Short mmCIF file of C-alpha atoms and ligand atoms in Angstrom, two decimals:
data_model
loop_
_atom_site.label_atom_id
_atom_site.label_comp_id
_atom_site.label_asym_id
_atom_site.label_seq_id
_atom_site.Cartn_x
_atom_site.Cartn_y
_atom_site.Cartn_z
CA MET T 175 -9.87 33.75 58.87
CA ASP T 176 -12.49 36.52 58.67
CA ARG T 177 -13.08 37.97 62.13
CA GLU T 178 -16.88 38.16 61.91
CA ARG T 179 -17.10 34.53 60.85
CA LEU T 180 -14.77 33.53 63.67
CA LYS T 181 -16.91 35.48 66.14
CA ARG T 182 -20.04 33.65 64.93
CA SER T 183 -18.48 30.18 65.14
CA LEU T 184 -17.12 30.93 68.60
CA ALA T 185 -20.57 32.10 69.75
CA ALA T 186 -22.15 28.96 68.26
CA VAL T 187 -19.67 26.60 69.97
CA THR T 188 -20.03 28.48 73.26
CA SER T 189 -23.81 28.23 73.21
CA ARG T 190 -23.67 24.51 72.35
CA ILE T 191 -21.34 24.03 75.35
CA GLU T 192 -23.76 25.92 77.60
CA ALA T 193 -26.77 23.97 76.34
CA ALA T 194 -25.02 20.61 76.85
CA ALA T 195 -24.01 21.60 80.39
CA ARG T 196 -27.58 22.66 81.24
CA ARG T 197 -29.00 19.42 79.81
CA ALA T 198 -26.70 17.54 82.16
CA GLY T 199 -27.69 19.71 85.11
CA ARG T 200 -24.21 21.22 85.25
CA ASP T 201 -22.97 24.79 85.62
CA PRO T 202 -21.57 25.85 82.19
CA ALA T 203 -18.79 27.64 84.07
CA GLY T 204 -17.47 24.19 84.97
CA VAL T 205 -16.57 23.52 81.34
CA THR T 206 -13.46 25.14 79.86
CA LEU T 207 -13.33 25.60 76.10
CA ILE T 208 -9.81 24.95 74.88
CA ALA T 209 -9.46 26.30 71.34
CA VAL T 210 -7.21 23.97 69.35
CA THR T 211 -5.35 26.34 67.03
CA LYS T 212 -3.02 23.81 65.38
CA THR T 213 -4.55 24.35 61.92
CA VAL T 214 -4.74 28.16 61.98
CA ASP T 215 -2.18 30.94 61.81
CA ALA T 216 -0.98 33.33 64.50
CA ALA T 217 -3.38 36.11 63.40
CA THR T 218 -6.44 33.87 63.78
CA THR T 219 -5.17 32.69 67.16
CA GLN T 220 -4.67 36.31 68.23
CA ALA T 221 -8.21 37.15 67.05
CA LEU T 222 -9.67 34.29 69.11
CA ILE T 223 -7.93 35.56 72.23
CA GLU T 224 -9.24 39.08 71.55
CA LEU T 225 -12.72 37.55 71.26
CA GLY T 226 -12.36 36.24 74.79
CA VAL T 227 -10.92 32.71 74.52
CA HIS T 228 -8.82 32.02 77.63
CA ASP T 229 -7.36 28.63 76.66
CA ILE T 230 -5.36 27.74 73.56
CA ALA T 231 -3.93 24.36 72.52
CA GLU T 232 -1.23 23.27 70.11
CA ASN T 233 -0.07 19.74 69.35
CA ARG T 234 3.47 20.18 68.02
CA GLN T 235 6.35 21.75 69.88
CA GLN T 236 8.19 22.79 66.73
CA SER T 237 5.34 24.61 65.01
CA ALA T 238 4.29 26.19 68.31
CA ALA T 239 7.83 27.53 68.71
CA GLU T 240 7.45 29.31 65.39
CA LYS T 241 3.89 30.51 65.91
CA LEU T 242 3.63 31.55 69.55
CA PRO T 243 6.12 34.44 69.29
CA LEU T 244 3.89 35.94 66.56
CA ILE T 245 0.89 36.22 68.90
CA PRO T 246 1.10 39.57 70.74
CA ALA T 247 -1.69 38.65 73.22
CA LEU T 248 0.61 36.03 74.76
CA ASN T 249 2.64 38.86 76.29
CA GLY T 250 -0.29 40.99 77.38
CA PRO T 251 -2.83 41.06 80.19
CA GLN T 252 -5.14 38.72 78.24
CA ARG T 253 -2.51 36.00 78.13
CA PRO T 254 -4.38 32.71 77.78
CA THR T 255 -3.45 29.41 79.37
CA LEU T 256 -1.43 27.38 76.87
CA HIS T 257 -2.16 23.65 76.60
CA PHE T 258 0.04 21.07 74.91
CA ILE T 259 -2.12 18.24 73.53
CA GLY T 260 0.16 16.43 71.09
CA PRO T 261 2.28 13.33 71.46
CA LEU T 262 5.02 14.22 73.92
CA GLN T 263 8.59 13.11 73.23
CA ARG T 264 10.98 12.87 76.13
CA ASN T 265 13.64 14.97 74.44
CA LYS T 266 11.11 17.79 73.91
CA VAL T 267 9.77 17.92 77.46
CA LYS T 268 11.99 20.79 78.58
CA ARG T 269 11.00 22.99 75.67
CA VAL T 270 7.32 22.09 76.01
CA LEU T 271 7.45 23.08 79.68
CA GLU T 272 9.05 26.39 78.78
CA GLN T 273 6.28 27.14 76.29
CA PHE T 274 3.13 25.62 77.81
CA ASP T 275 1.21 25.76 81.09
CA VAL T 276 -0.65 22.43 80.97
CA LEU T 277 0.34 19.09 79.37
CA HIS T 278 -2.53 16.78 78.31
CA SER T 279 -0.66 13.86 76.83
CA VAL T 280 1.38 12.25 79.59
CA GLU T 281 1.21 8.59 78.59
CA SER T 282 3.93 6.77 80.49
CA VAL T 283 5.49 6.84 83.94
CA LYS T 284 8.89 7.51 82.32
CA LEU T 285 7.51 10.57 80.59
CA ALA T 286 5.89 11.81 83.80
CA ALA T 287 9.23 11.37 85.61
CA GLU T 288 10.97 13.41 82.92
CA VAL T 289 8.31 16.12 83.23
CA SER T 290 8.83 16.24 86.98
CA LYS T 291 12.62 16.38 86.65
CA ARG T 292 12.52 19.19 84.08
CA ALA T 293 9.88 21.12 86.01
CA LEU T 294 12.08 20.97 89.12
CA GLU T 295 14.98 22.38 87.11
CA LEU T 296 12.74 25.23 85.98
CA GLY T 297 11.63 25.85 89.57
CA ARG T 298 7.96 25.08 88.93
CA THR T 299 5.32 22.40 89.19
CA ALA T 300 3.89 21.00 85.96
CA ALA T 301 0.11 20.71 85.67
CA ILE T 302 -0.69 17.55 83.71
CA PHE T 303 -3.46 15.34 82.45
CA VAL T 304 -2.75 11.62 82.26
CA GLN T 305 -3.81 10.20 78.90
CA VAL T 306 -5.83 7.01 78.83
CA ASN T 307 -6.28 4.84 75.75
CA VAL T 308 -9.91 4.12 76.62
CA ALA T 309 -10.71 2.09 73.52
CA GLY T 310 -7.39 0.23 73.33
CA GLU T 311 -6.59 1.57 69.86
CA ALA T 312 -3.18 0.46 68.59
CA GLN T 313 -2.43 3.81 66.90
CA LYS T 314 -3.21 5.92 69.97
CA GLY T 315 -1.09 6.69 73.01
CA GLY T 316 -2.15 6.49 76.62
CA PHE T 317 -2.32 4.06 79.51
CA ALA T 318 -4.43 0.98 79.19
CA PRO T 319 -7.27 1.28 81.72
CA ASP T 320 -6.10 -1.81 83.61
CA GLU T 321 -2.54 -0.51 84.11
CA LEU T 322 -3.70 2.94 85.14
CA SER T 323 -4.08 2.34 88.85
CA ASP T 324 -0.44 1.35 89.52
CA SER T 325 0.93 3.99 87.16
CA LEU T 326 -1.10 6.79 88.75
CA LYS T 327 0.27 5.86 92.17
CA GLU T 328 3.81 6.38 90.83
CA ILE T 329 2.95 9.58 88.98
CA ILE T 330 1.21 11.17 91.94
CA ARG T 331 4.36 10.63 94.05
CA LEU T 332 6.55 12.67 91.68
CA PRO T 333 7.69 15.90 93.35
CA ALA T 334 7.04 18.48 90.63
CA VAL T 335 3.94 17.16 88.88
CA ARG T 336 0.38 18.09 89.75
CA VAL T 337 -2.18 15.72 88.22
CA LEU T 338 -5.27 17.71 87.21
CA GLY T 339 -7.08 14.63 85.90
CA LEU T 340 -7.46 12.24 82.98
CA MET T 341 -7.56 12.85 79.24
CA CYS T 342 -8.78 10.73 76.34
CA MET T 343 -9.64 10.81 72.66
CA ALA T 344 -12.62 8.72 71.60
CA PRO T 345 -12.16 6.57 68.49
CA TYR T 346 -12.99 8.41 65.27
CA SER T 347 -16.67 8.18 64.34
CA ASP T 348 -19.30 10.19 62.44
CA GLU T 349 -21.72 9.39 65.23
CA PRO T 350 -21.19 11.42 68.44
CA GLU T 351 -23.11 8.84 70.51
CA ALA T 352 -20.41 6.25 69.69
CA ALA T 353 -18.08 8.19 71.98
CA ARG T 354 -20.37 8.07 75.02
CA PRO T 355 -19.25 4.73 76.52
CA HIS T 356 -15.60 5.82 76.27
CA PHE T 357 -16.30 9.11 78.05
CA LYS T 358 -18.31 7.27 80.71
CA ARG T 359 -15.35 4.95 81.21
CA LEU T 360 -12.91 7.83 81.67
CA ALA T 361 -15.21 9.50 84.20
CA SER T 362 -15.58 6.30 86.17
CA LEU T 363 -11.80 5.63 86.18
CA SER T 364 -11.32 9.15 87.49
CA ARG T 365 -13.77 8.65 90.37
CA GLU T 366 -12.32 5.25 91.17
CA LEU T 367 -8.60 6.07 91.06
CA LEU T 368 -8.07 9.75 91.79
CA PRO T 369 -8.78 12.09 94.70
CA PRO T 370 -11.39 14.85 94.18
CA GLU T 371 -8.74 17.53 93.53
CA ALA T 372 -7.65 15.53 90.44
CA HIS T 373 -11.09 15.02 88.91
CA ALA T 374 -10.70 17.22 85.82
CA LEU T 375 -11.61 15.40 82.59
CA SER T 376 -10.12 16.53 79.27
CA MET T 377 -12.40 14.88 76.73
CA GLY T 378 -14.50 15.88 73.74
CA MET T 379 -13.50 17.35 70.35
CA SER T 380 -15.50 19.02 67.55
CA GLY T 381 -17.43 15.86 66.73
CA ASP T 382 -18.37 14.82 70.24
CA PHE T 383 -17.90 17.64 72.78
CA GLU T 384 -21.57 17.82 73.73
CA VAL T 385 -21.67 14.12 74.62
CA ALA T 386 -18.42 14.59 76.56
CA ILE T 387 -19.95 17.44 78.59
CA GLU T 388 -23.00 15.30 79.35
CA GLU T 389 -20.57 12.67 80.70
CA GLY T 390 -18.65 15.14 82.87
CA ALA T 391 -15.94 16.77 80.70
CA THR T 392 -14.37 19.80 82.41
CA HIS T 393 -12.12 20.63 79.44
CA VAL T 394 -13.22 20.23 75.81
CA ARG T 395 -10.60 20.53 73.07
CA VAL T 396 -12.28 22.06 70.03
CA GLY T 397 -10.58 22.85 66.74
CA SER T 398 -12.39 22.45 63.43
CA ALA T 399 -15.85 23.50 64.72
CA LEU T 400 -14.38 26.94 65.40
CA PHE T 401 -12.86 27.36 61.96
CA GLU T 402 -15.40 26.06 59.48
C1 PLP Q 695 -6.68 18.23 66.82
C2 PLP Q 695 -7.02 17.79 68.19
C3 PLP Q 695 -8.23 18.18 68.78
C4 PLP Q 695 -9.28 19.02 68.08
O1 PLP Q 695 -9.88 18.28 67.06
P1 PLP Q 695 -11.13 18.84 66.23
O2 PLP Q 695 -11.80 17.62 65.77
O3 PLP Q 695 -10.56 19.69 65.16
O4 PLP Q 695 -11.96 19.62 67.20
C5 PLP Q 695 -8.47 17.77 70.08
N1 PLP Q 695 -7.58 16.99 70.76
C6 PLP Q 695 -6.42 16.59 70.22
C7 PLP Q 695 -5.50 15.73 71.02
C8 PLP Q 695 -6.10 16.96 68.91
O5 PLP Q 695 -4.94 16.56 68.36
#
């Protein structure tokens, strides 16, 4: 993608993030823009990092394995934090941990246990978000809100996992306001069930990130708005 166009879209998204934070009386520095690069090539991802993006997300281990080695900035001083946001399969956990810094899609206790086991083997602690299926959609992963409490207790006890907070995807809608009750729900589950050091909220995508910020998002995952 043309660099000037990319620079303009990035500036537009960044100023929308700042405006939403100010509207909510929040410090814009408390919102991390995670650029979801799953639909663009290595050169565009490299350009985004050069333009100052510090956080990059991919959703498939296999395609990331092919793409990440082609991004020189990942080996330099500007190395961004790499987020894995896709459905996580247990047999891919080891490779995902080798490639990524933060996992957003931990959606079962079994999966969390596997993450902890593999992280221990690699001599590190895995930073994770626990995914919640806020709207109870059959096609989406994540804990049901009413099973979250017990599951979080088990996950927090795992030796090599550090829970940063909760993650959700609002149901698809053309209307950003439709997402608000789901974001509110995630924020209230977080306050109710997690200690303050685990209050990060990964919520908000291109269609609804401003509403998410108004409801407390600390990490927004934005793809298409950066590349159109
Ligand atoms: C693709 C994706 C995004 C970004 O979606 P856009 O609508 O392109 O901003 C965010 N989160 C997850 C989990 C995704 O798979």
